Amino acid sequence: MTTDPSTPGVPDDAPETDDLPEQLRIRREKRERLLERGVEAYPVGVPVTHTIAAVREAYGHLEAGQETQDVVGLAGRVVFLRNTGKLCFVTLQDGEGNRLQAMLSLAEVGEESLADFKSDVDLGDHLFVHGRVGSSRRGELSVFAGEWRMAAKSLRPLPVLHKDLSEEARVRQRYVDLIARPAARDMVRVRAGVVRSLRENFHRRGFLEIETPMLQTQAGGATARPFSTHMNAFDIELFLRIAPELFLKRAVVGGVEKVFEINRNFRNEGADSTHSPEFAMLEAYEAYGDYDTIGALTQDLVQTAAQEVFGSTTVTLHDGSEYELGGEWPRLRMYESLSQSLGEEITSDTSVEHLEKLADRLGIDLGNKRFINHGKLVEVLWEHQVGDHLFAPTFVCDFPVETSPLTRDHRSAKGQVEKWDLYVRGFELGTGYSELVDPVIQRQRFEAQALLAAAGDDEAMRIDEDFLAAMEHAMPPSGGMGMGIDRLLMALTGVGVRETILFPLVKPQG
RNA sequence: GCGCCAUUAGCUCAAUUGGCAGAGCAGCUGACUCUUAAUCAGCGGGUUCUAGGUUCAAGUCCUAGAUGGCGCACCA
């Protein structure tokens, strides 16, 4: 991209078209020509009788050279154009990528209309054709057009359709990417299918979908830096939410006992191939469940989505490899697997000093990790020793208490909490808890976080009095889970996060 | 945030040691009634990301910046 993407090479106030790149100027002139002939470049509508897909479905069986007397009107975007003297071929494409050829012969459309077609129709235009359905001598299903009309004139050239757009162009001009690249079109539909599958699965299970605040006076429910903004009417600072958790729990307290939300979270942190500053998140809470029931639910959500969208729990990734999502996903206990890999017993009593020594021996750089404590050290060691090598879907269970302020203490393991992280293809896809519902312990956890915050940890949680008040009205024992929608798409398809998000945030140019 | 690499026509990309900035597709003109990445003949199209600098001469070398990709760090 060498030019302004909003209007490449075109100053907004350009009064003349003389300075435009040649191809833009010529298309504007073609539009003018249409108007001068009294033809609309952007008519209010065209008399479509069939979709491209419907014609393909109904007439796909025609043999080469076979013609019918069935007349159709259809429209699509021009993706191929072959003007051969007195017989012109044009291929139209619909939004799903279905294509159909139209043939315009001198004999059927007449000399003037054919000449206009050749001079005024470009690749990228939306075109309407009306005529009989048949198959060309070469066996290509076609509309033998008696009439054509401009449906919408494109003022910019289409990119080369035989080569993929550069990664940057794909993201900055997704609308072009969608026209040009089948995988881009597929992703939109796969994502819609996955989200629909998740919702329907929840609905079948009697969960209610609710929407909780995006603008919050205090961003809680996760450890992350929030975006902040200002509300003029109250003259207060507000934060974009980093998680819906604390509001969903308020809903459970109030009796919305099986509840979920699929919505956006915002985190003011780095952006890379697995992180986007705004990302779609699923969270669900189930009263009288725990981290085991919610884990089983999560496994079913993912497997059912794969089954419903791809017809199998064995998914084919972007690079052509296959990934197995079926079966029971193994559970790996964090302290156990870490101990096993280190060849020595690590427990919640293992000292910070000893853990630091182990990290040092393994060559792990702790220099940039601030506010280090037992829990963070165990997690860092575990990721290095175990997590980085996980590939098959795995529930990693029973985390240190320090790093999980909203999770209840383990029913049997001291110093641990009932939490799992779901690892798929080596990245964290989701997390689940037996929720902490004891308001007194919850207050203590917040106070510990507040100490970290006071020490300068800007990701630490703050004490949320309104949330605590809600918890003091008693929340039933519950299981809860969260899963990144974008990451679920990554897991199912193998593409990067920017490809799963239709319009990801991109830095402005210049 | 740090490091490495990239940025050239509408799109995708070349350009040797610092020596006239090119190709394919797209576009324009013409030919062609069965093409399908049509073919044939001819012709246009450039702020080589930006701003400085070195040099007789810079797409190429130097400095700074912008955007992108990858790796590391942080994070989900």
XYZ file of C-alpha atoms (C1' of nucleotides) in Angstrom:
586
model
C 0.000 0.000 0.000
C 1.617 3.177 -1.112
C -1.436 5.355 -0.903
C -4.115 6.419 1.524
C -6.412 3.401 1.850
C -9.569 5.442 2.281
C -9.069 7.176 -1.036
C -5.844 6.045 -2.645
C -4.260 8.944 -4.411
C -7.369 11.041 -4.130
C -7.438 14.144 -1.967
C -10.895 14.451 -0.419
C -11.394 17.915 -1.845
C -10.037 17.180 -5.319
C -12.258 19.268 -7.602
C -10.903 17.750 -10.805
C -10.331 14.175 -11.795
C -7.219 15.031 -13.803
C -4.851 14.015 -11.032
C -6.393 10.616 -10.473
C -4.537 7.462 -11.339
C -5.485 6.484 -14.861
C -7.734 3.557 -13.980
C -9.779 5.553 -11.475
C -10.189 8.427 -13.908
C -11.341 6.179 -16.730
C -13.983 4.505 -14.597
C -15.350 7.862 -13.534
C -15.559 8.799 -17.193
C -17.467 5.605 -17.922
C -19.936 6.496 -15.206
C -20.381 9.902 -16.799
C -20.963 8.290 -20.178
C -23.714 6.123 -18.728
C -25.414 9.151 -17.238
C -25.111 11.106 -20.483
C -26.915 8.274 -22.277
C -29.674 8.544 -19.704
C -28.655 5.262 -18.068
C -28.368 5.028 -14.319
C -24.987 3.921 -12.989
C -26.630 3.093 -9.650
C -30.277 2.188 -10.302
C -32.587 1.730 -7.344
C -32.932 -1.890 -8.340
C -32.778 -4.451 -11.108
C -35.456 -7.097 -11.828
C -33.706 -10.153 -10.451
C -35.721 -13.356 -10.763
C -33.118 -15.942 -9.778
C -29.963 -16.157 -7.758
C -26.824 -17.489 -9.371
C -26.951 -20.424 -6.986
C -30.563 -21.179 -7.937
C -29.724 -21.249 -11.651
C -26.744 -23.506 -11.008
C -28.948 -25.783 -8.923
C -31.782 -25.964 -11.429
C -29.781 -26.141 -14.656
C -26.481 -27.676 -13.645
C -27.405 -30.849 -15.483
C -27.535 -29.262 -18.965
C -25.211 -30.808 -21.465
C -22.826 -28.876 -23.667
C -24.716 -26.956 -26.323
C -28.115 -27.601 -24.728
C -30.366 -24.558 -24.565
C -33.664 -23.943 -22.763
C -36.428 -21.416 -23.285
C -36.420 -20.562 -19.573
C -35.756 -16.866 -19.074
C -34.053 -15.524 -15.947
C -32.903 -12.137 -14.645
C -29.875 -12.237 -12.426
C -27.178 -9.998 -11.067
C -23.656 -10.348 -9.759
C -20.242 -8.798 -9.654
C -18.200 -9.006 -12.864
C -15.117 -11.133 -12.158
C -14.149 -12.175 -15.694
C -14.660 -10.381 -18.949
C -13.850 -11.709 -22.401
C -14.955 -9.532 -25.249
C -14.516 -11.345 -28.537
C -15.904 -9.184 -31.293
C -19.542 -10.085 -31.786
C -19.832 -12.453 -28.818
C -18.922 -11.347 -25.292
C -18.495 -13.501 -22.223
C -18.864 -12.179 -18.701
C -18.699 -14.114 -15.438
C -20.796 -12.891 -12.529
C -20.089 -13.747 -8.906
C -22.390 -13.578 -5.892
C -21.420 -12.917 -2.288
C -20.760 -16.569 -1.559
C -18.460 -16.885 -4.546
C -20.951 -18.708 -6.787
C -20.273 -17.831 -10.397
C -22.247 -17.944 -13.603
C -21.330 -16.954 -17.116
C -23.438 -14.752 -19.348
C -23.024 -14.571 -23.106
C -23.950 -11.463 -25.049
C -24.170 -11.960 -28.783
C -24.610 -9.315 -31.440
C -27.634 -11.203 -32.725
C -29.449 -11.069 -29.375
C -28.555 -7.740 -27.790
C -28.040 -5.652 -30.905
C -25.137 -3.602 -32.171
C -25.545 -0.536 -29.967
C -26.079 -2.410 -26.706
C -23.123 -4.681 -27.376
C -20.872 -1.719 -28.146
C -22.002 -0.030 -24.912
C -21.316 -3.213 -23.007
C -17.783 -3.394 -24.315
C -17.015 0.223 -23.581
C -18.778 0.681 -20.242
C -18.600 -2.591 -18.297
C -15.498 -3.280 -16.210
C -14.268 -5.959 -13.885
C -15.793 -5.249 -10.494
C -19.088 -3.756 -11.707
C -22.375 -5.195 -10.522
C -24.176 -6.287 -13.662
C -27.715 -7.426 -14.407
C -28.412 -9.762 -17.296
C -31.714 -11.098 -18.610
C -32.056 -14.016 -20.978
C -32.393 -17.734 -21.601
C -30.530 -20.353 -19.598
C -28.394 -22.781 -21.530
C -25.037 -24.395 -21.824
C -22.322 -23.083 -24.096
C -20.805 -25.294 -26.782
C -17.918 -25.789 -24.406
C -20.322 -26.906 -21.690
C -20.307 -23.801 -19.493
C -23.667 -23.076 -17.877
C -24.645 -19.641 -19.166
C -27.316 -17.037 -19.538
C -27.806 -16.157 -23.197
C -28.501 -12.536 -22.513
C -30.973 -10.535 -24.532
C -30.483 -7.549 -22.288
C -27.919 -6.180 -19.840
C -28.004 -3.322 -17.343
C -25.503 -1.739 -15.051
C -26.530 -2.617 -11.471
C -23.742 -0.614 -9.775
C -20.646 0.860 -11.412
C -17.332 0.210 -9.660
C -15.021 3.203 -9.723
C -11.981 1.265 -8.617
C -10.267 -1.668 -10.292
C -10.446 -5.120 -8.771
C -7.129 -6.570 -7.616
C -5.640 -9.503 -9.500
C -7.887 -12.433 -8.658
C -5.255 -15.061 -9.307
C -2.966 -13.982 -6.506
C -3.805 -13.335 -2.869
C -3.746 -9.786 -1.636
C -0.862 -8.879 0.633
C -1.650 -9.506 4.286
C -1.883 -5.820 4.991
C -4.229 -5.121 2.100
C -6.474 -7.988 3.186
C -6.994 -6.456 6.578
C -7.174 -2.805 5.567
C -9.574 -3.443 2.706
C -11.438 -6.503 3.867
C -14.287 -5.769 1.459
C -11.858 -6.330 -1.417
C -10.445 -9.394 0.297
C -13.975 -10.796 0.514
C -14.510 -10.310 -3.199
C -11.160 -11.767 -4.153
C -10.382 -14.565 -1.713
C -12.603 -17.581 -1.076
C -10.999 -18.258 2.311
C -12.009 -14.764 3.443
C -15.617 -15.413 2.453
C -15.538 -18.793 4.174
C -14.260 -17.321 7.425
C -17.240 -14.977 7.711
C -19.607 -17.903 7.339
C -17.634 -20.267 9.548
C -17.523 -17.686 12.297
C -21.240 -17.000 12.043
C -21.876 -20.746 12.132
C -19.710 -21.274 15.197
C -21.329 -18.430 17.133
C -24.757 -19.701 16.163
C -23.828 -23.220 17.278
C -22.641 -21.924 20.653
C -25.838 -19.939 21.191
C -28.103 -22.787 20.171
C -26.209 -25.215 22.391
C -26.694 -22.891 25.368
C -30.349 -22.391 24.548
C -30.909 -26.151 24.373
C -29.410 -26.367 27.857
C -31.712 -23.689 29.236
C -29.122 -20.913 29.552
C -30.239 -17.303 29.172
C -28.137 -14.882 27.156
C -27.746 -11.462 28.748
C -25.724 -8.337 28.023
C -23.706 -6.724 30.784
C -22.026 -3.306 30.831
C -19.162 -2.479 28.534
C -18.642 0.891 30.198
C -17.702 0.309 33.801
C -16.582 2.559 36.639
C -14.107 -0.135 37.563
C -12.774 -2.709 35.132
C -12.778 -6.065 36.908
C -13.040 -9.792 36.386
C -9.572 -10.297 34.933
C -6.012 -9.145 35.373
C -5.357 -6.807 32.464
C -4.850 -3.147 31.699
C -8.112 -1.509 30.627
C -8.859 1.242 28.134
C -10.159 4.341 29.866
C -12.497 7.039 28.678
C -14.395 9.999 30.082
C -18.111 10.450 30.548
C -19.075 14.093 30.195
C -22.503 13.996 31.854
C -21.209 12.623 35.165
C -17.693 13.986 34.684
C -16.168 10.670 35.677
C -13.540 8.349 34.283
C -14.955 5.154 32.838
C -13.277 1.985 31.690
C -14.069 -0.368 28.857
C -14.627 -3.766 30.329
C -11.864 -6.332 30.398
C -14.314 -9.130 31.318
C -18.047 -9.493 32.041
C -17.477 -11.833 34.981
C -18.430 -9.633 37.910
C -21.726 -8.620 36.313
C -22.639 -12.123 35.230
C -22.117 -13.214 38.845
C -24.380 -10.419 40.035
C -26.982 -11.882 37.670
C -26.507 -15.348 39.204
C -26.962 -13.843 42.679
C -30.220 -12.351 41.431
C -31.446 -15.732 40.244
C -30.399 -15.882 36.596
C -28.903 -19.233 37.410
C -27.802 -20.460 34.002
C -26.480 -17.500 32.114
C -24.088 -16.690 29.305
C -22.853 -13.719 27.327
C -21.075 -13.499 23.986
C -19.673 -10.024 23.590
C -16.583 -7.903 23.227
C -13.829 -7.360 25.808
C -11.146 -4.708 25.515
C -7.614 -4.975 26.834
C -5.030 -2.253 26.473
C -2.118 -4.550 25.787
C 0.005 -5.802 22.942
C -1.425 -6.882 19.607
C 0.082 -9.852 17.790
C -0.971 -12.971 15.948
C -2.847 -14.282 18.987
C -3.976 -11.042 20.646
C -6.337 -8.309 19.514
C -7.141 -5.238 21.648
C -10.829 -5.953 21.221
C -11.862 -9.559 21.164
C -15.072 -11.530 21.399
C -15.525 -13.466 24.598
C -17.939 -16.112 25.752
C -18.582 -16.429 29.471
C -21.088 -18.754 31.107
C -22.143 -19.479 34.688
C -24.110 -22.412 35.960
C -25.525 -22.423 39.469
C -25.009 -25.704 41.284
C -22.305 -26.664 38.846
C -18.547 -26.684 39.423
C -15.375 -26.725 37.347
C -15.996 -30.308 36.325
C -19.508 -29.763 34.987
C -18.463 -26.547 33.288
C -15.472 -28.337 31.772
C -17.739 -30.994 30.308
C -19.946 -28.202 28.954
C -16.957 -26.479 27.368
C -15.768 -29.639 25.682
C -19.230 -30.159 24.248
C -19.500 -26.549 23.063
C -16.302 -26.888 21.045
C -16.971 -30.369 19.738
C -20.558 -29.591 18.782
C -19.481 -26.421 16.989
C -16.896 -28.391 15.006
C -19.455 -31.054 14.215
C -22.158 -28.582 13.158
C -19.928 -26.326 11.104
C -17.469 -28.810 9.598
C -19.367 -32.072 10.009
C -16.584 -33.606 12.082
C -14.557 -33.132 15.244
C -11.467 -33.729 13.132
C -10.866 -30.307 11.627
C -8.684 -29.434 8.666
C -6.482 -26.458 9.400
C -5.389 -23.681 7.096
C -2.051 -25.370 6.361
C -3.811 -28.575 5.314
C -3.007 -30.509 8.480
C -5.700 -32.208 10.518
C -6.415 -31.588 14.183
C -8.377 -33.917 16.415
C -10.885 -32.269 18.738
C -12.941 -35.373 19.443
C -13.015 -37.676 22.452
C -12.519 -36.966 26.140
C -9.912 -34.292 26.670
C -7.302 -35.289 29.251
C -6.924 -33.429 32.546
C -3.454 -32.526 33.657
C -2.853 -31.272 37.181
C -0.520 -28.293 37.214
C 1.541 -29.110 40.315
C 1.718 -32.796 39.450
C 2.828 -32.294 35.860
C 5.326 -29.644 36.883
C 6.755 -31.894 39.604
C 6.997 -34.762 37.158
C 8.855 -32.696 34.551
C 11.247 -31.277 37.143
C 11.847 -34.583 38.869
C 11.100 -33.057 42.248
C 7.964 -32.409 44.262
C 6.557 -28.883 43.871
C 3.732 -27.973 46.233
C 2.025 -24.835 47.408
C 4.587 -24.845 50.231
C 7.597 -24.669 47.905
C 9.350 -21.413 48.706
C 9.640 -18.455 46.352
C 13.415 -18.618 46.760
C 13.548 -22.231 45.646
C 11.257 -21.595 42.675
C 13.434 -18.665 41.611
C 16.471 -20.915 41.807
C 14.724 -23.473 39.585
C 13.782 -20.786 37.074
C 17.345 -19.548 37.031
C 18.673 -23.070 36.491
C 16.275 -23.508 33.542
C 17.418 -20.256 32.008
C 14.064 -18.521 32.428
C 14.460 -14.754 32.466
C 12.430 -13.337 35.351
C 13.909 -9.888 34.924
C 10.842 -8.418 33.293
C 8.338 -10.157 35.502
C 7.333 -7.770 38.181
C 5.423 -8.590 41.357
C 6.642 -12.138 41.375
C 5.111 -14.497 43.932
C 4.711 -18.218 44.451
C 1.748 -18.519 42.093
C 3.273 -16.572 39.243
C 6.519 -18.521 39.566
C 4.713 -21.852 39.437
C 2.801 -20.747 36.346
C 5.953 -19.480 34.632
C 7.772 -22.710 35.387
C 4.802 -24.787 34.294
C 4.474 -22.960 30.978
C 8.161 -23.435 30.278
C 8.232 -27.097 31.299
C 4.803 -28.313 30.221
C 2.538 -25.732 28.628
C 4.786 -24.866 25.725
C 4.825 -28.519 24.682
C 1.076 -29.159 24.832
C -0.566 -29.715 21.463
C -3.630 -31.939 21.858
C -6.663 -30.431 23.636
C -5.932 -30.546 27.370
C -7.528 -29.250 30.543
C -4.807 -28.006 32.864
C -6.224 -28.162 36.382
C -5.749 -26.754 39.857
C -3.821 -23.508 39.803
C -2.029 -21.643 42.604
C -4.376 -19.423 44.594
C -2.420 -16.169 44.217
C -3.111 -15.791 40.523
C -6.792 -16.685 40.641
C -8.554 -14.195 42.920
C -12.072 -15.123 41.769
C -11.754 -18.893 42.099
C -12.687 -20.980 45.126
C -10.120 -22.931 47.122
C -9.646 -26.497 46.049
C -11.881 -28.898 47.941
C -8.859 -31.085 48.839
C -5.557 -29.570 47.661
C -4.176 -26.899 49.951
C -3.034 -23.626 48.376
C -4.687 -24.477 45.078
C -7.925 -23.399 43.452
C -10.463 -25.270 41.362
C -9.562 -23.799 38.012
C -8.698 -25.206 34.603
C -7.189 -23.671 31.534
C -8.034 -25.306 28.246
C -5.007 -25.572 25.960
C -5.604 -26.260 22.280
C -2.777 -26.338 19.739
C -0.488 -24.846 22.340
C -2.459 -21.746 23.186
C -4.959 -21.023 25.913
C -8.444 -21.300 24.499
C -10.518 -20.933 27.639
C -10.676 -21.152 31.394
C -13.129 -22.492 33.942
C -13.643 -22.247 37.692
C -15.516 -23.506 40.607
C -16.518 -19.957 41.437
C -15.515 -18.328 44.686
C -18.817 -17.468 46.347
C -17.697 -16.843 49.948
C -17.891 -13.029 50.217
C -15.497 -12.878 53.155
C -12.759 -14.783 51.351
C -13.542 -12.805 48.205
C -12.896 -9.587 50.133
C -9.582 -10.970 51.384
C -8.579 -11.878 47.831
C -9.409 -8.369 46.635
C -7.400 -6.902 49.485
C -4.389 -8.972 48.450
C -4.835 -7.693 44.918
C -5.142 -4.137 46.206
C -1.747 -4.503 47.862
C -0.252 -5.490 44.511
C -1.987 -2.532 42.888
C -0.641 -0.214 45.572
C 2.806 -1.581 44.839
C 2.367 -0.515 41.233
C 0.944 -3.582 39.507
C -1.458 -1.883 37.113
C -3.006 -5.202 36.137
C -4.024 -6.119 39.663
C -7.702 -6.119 40.541
C -9.297 -3.401 42.646
C -11.728 -3.902 45.508
C -15.206 -3.821 44.011
C -17.579 -2.942 46.873
C -20.734 -3.183 44.789
C -19.752 -6.658 43.643
C -18.950 -7.686 47.203
C -22.323 -6.403 48.364
C -23.951 -8.584 45.736
C -21.925 -11.594 46.869
C -22.938 -10.917 50.471
C -26.514 -11.625 49.384
C -25.236 -15.174 48.689
C -24.386 -16.572 45.301
C -25.187 -20.266 44.910
C -22.266 -22.626 44.356
C -21.471 -22.328 40.669
C -19.214 -23.294 37.845
C -18.118 -20.672 35.355
C -16.185 -20.634 32.109
C -14.758 -18.204 29.614
C -13.583 -18.783 26.066
C -12.242 -16.448 23.412
C -14.410 -16.639 20.299
C -11.594 -15.455 18.057
C -9.332 -18.073 19.540
C -11.954 -20.749 19.073
C -11.964 -19.841 15.382
C -8.175 -20.025 15.380
C -8.332 -23.459 16.957
C -10.889 -24.674 14.436
C -9.218 -23.238 11.326
C -5.545 -22.645 12.111
C -5.460 -19.036 10.928
C -4.168 -15.983 12.854
C -6.459 -13.857 15.003
C -6.582 -11.023 12.460
C -8.032 -13.411 9.910
C -10.800 -14.500 12.285
C -11.846 -10.909 12.942
C -13.561 -9.355 9.954
C -12.389 -5.831 10.656
C -9.480 -5.985 13.103
C -8.032 -2.781 14.476
C -5.175 -1.588 12.273
C -2.832 1.271 12.859
C -3.662 4.281 10.726
C -1.119 4.937 8.020
C 1.016 8.054 7.964
C 8.801 -1.988 24.531
C 13.523 -4.439 21.928
C 15.738 -6.788 17.500
C 15.617 -8.427 12.302
C 13.338 -7.968 7.494
C 10.146 -5.476 4.066
C 7.625 -1.029 1.536
C 8.683 0.083 -6.411
C 2.421 1.079 -11.656
C -4.653 -0.227 -9.858
C -2.947 -5.594 -7.904
C 1.196 -9.236 -7.318
C 6.234 -8.706 -7.797
C 11.494 -7.913 -10.516
C 15.601 -4.368 -11.096
C 23.276 -7.418 -11.178
C 28.691 -3.434 -8.361
C 25.495 3.143 -7.049
C 24.819 4.190 -13.887
C 18.259 5.351 -18.918
C 12.655 2.071 -13.345
C 10.667 -3.335 -15.619
C 7.225 -7.906 -16.020
C 2.481 -10.475 -15.481
C -2.443 -9.336 -14.642
C -5.457 -4.865 -14.880
C -6.208 -0.229 -18.300
C -6.575 2.272 -23.366
C -6.975 1.663 -29.167
C -7.865 -1.973 -32.944
C -9.100 -7.335 -34.680
C -11.996 -11.724 -33.523
C -19.709 -15.188 -32.699
C -17.844 -20.429 -27.848
C -14.278 -17.702 -24.491
C -13.265 -19.349 -19.534
C -6.196 -16.405 -15.914
C -9.094 -16.094 -24.057
C -5.742 -14.811 -28.115
C -3.210 -11.300 -31.561
C -1.208 -6.156 -32.807
C -0.213 -1.433 -30.844
C -0.179 2.321 -26.703
C -0.305 4.609 -22.077
C 0.415 4.293 -16.752
C 5.693 5.782 -11.370
C 6.173 11.327 -5.233
C 10.468 3.744 -6.006
C 6.607 4.917 1.941
C 8.144 10.105 4.045
C 11.944 13.842 5.378
C 16.947 14.856 5.312
C 22.124 13.461 3.896
C 26.532 11.332 0.913
C 27.631 11.287 -4.477
C 29.002 13.578 -11.079
C 24.921 10.066 -10.403
C 20.558 6.913 -5.246
C 14.980 2.183 -5.941
C 20.070 0.746 -4.363
C 24.491 3.800 0.516
C 23.806 6.797 5.535
C 20.370 9.186 9.471
C 15.505 9.908 11.377
C 10.407 8.788 11.000
C 5.745 6.003 9.169
C 3.332 1.364 8.121
C 3.577 -3.970 7.785
C 5.657 -9.021 8.762
C 8.569 -12.228 11.919
C 11.148 -13.232 16.615
C 11.601 -11.821 21.905
C 8.950 -9.468 26.103
C 3.825 -8.729 28.082
C -0.941 -10.919 27.708
C -6.016 -14.205 26.654
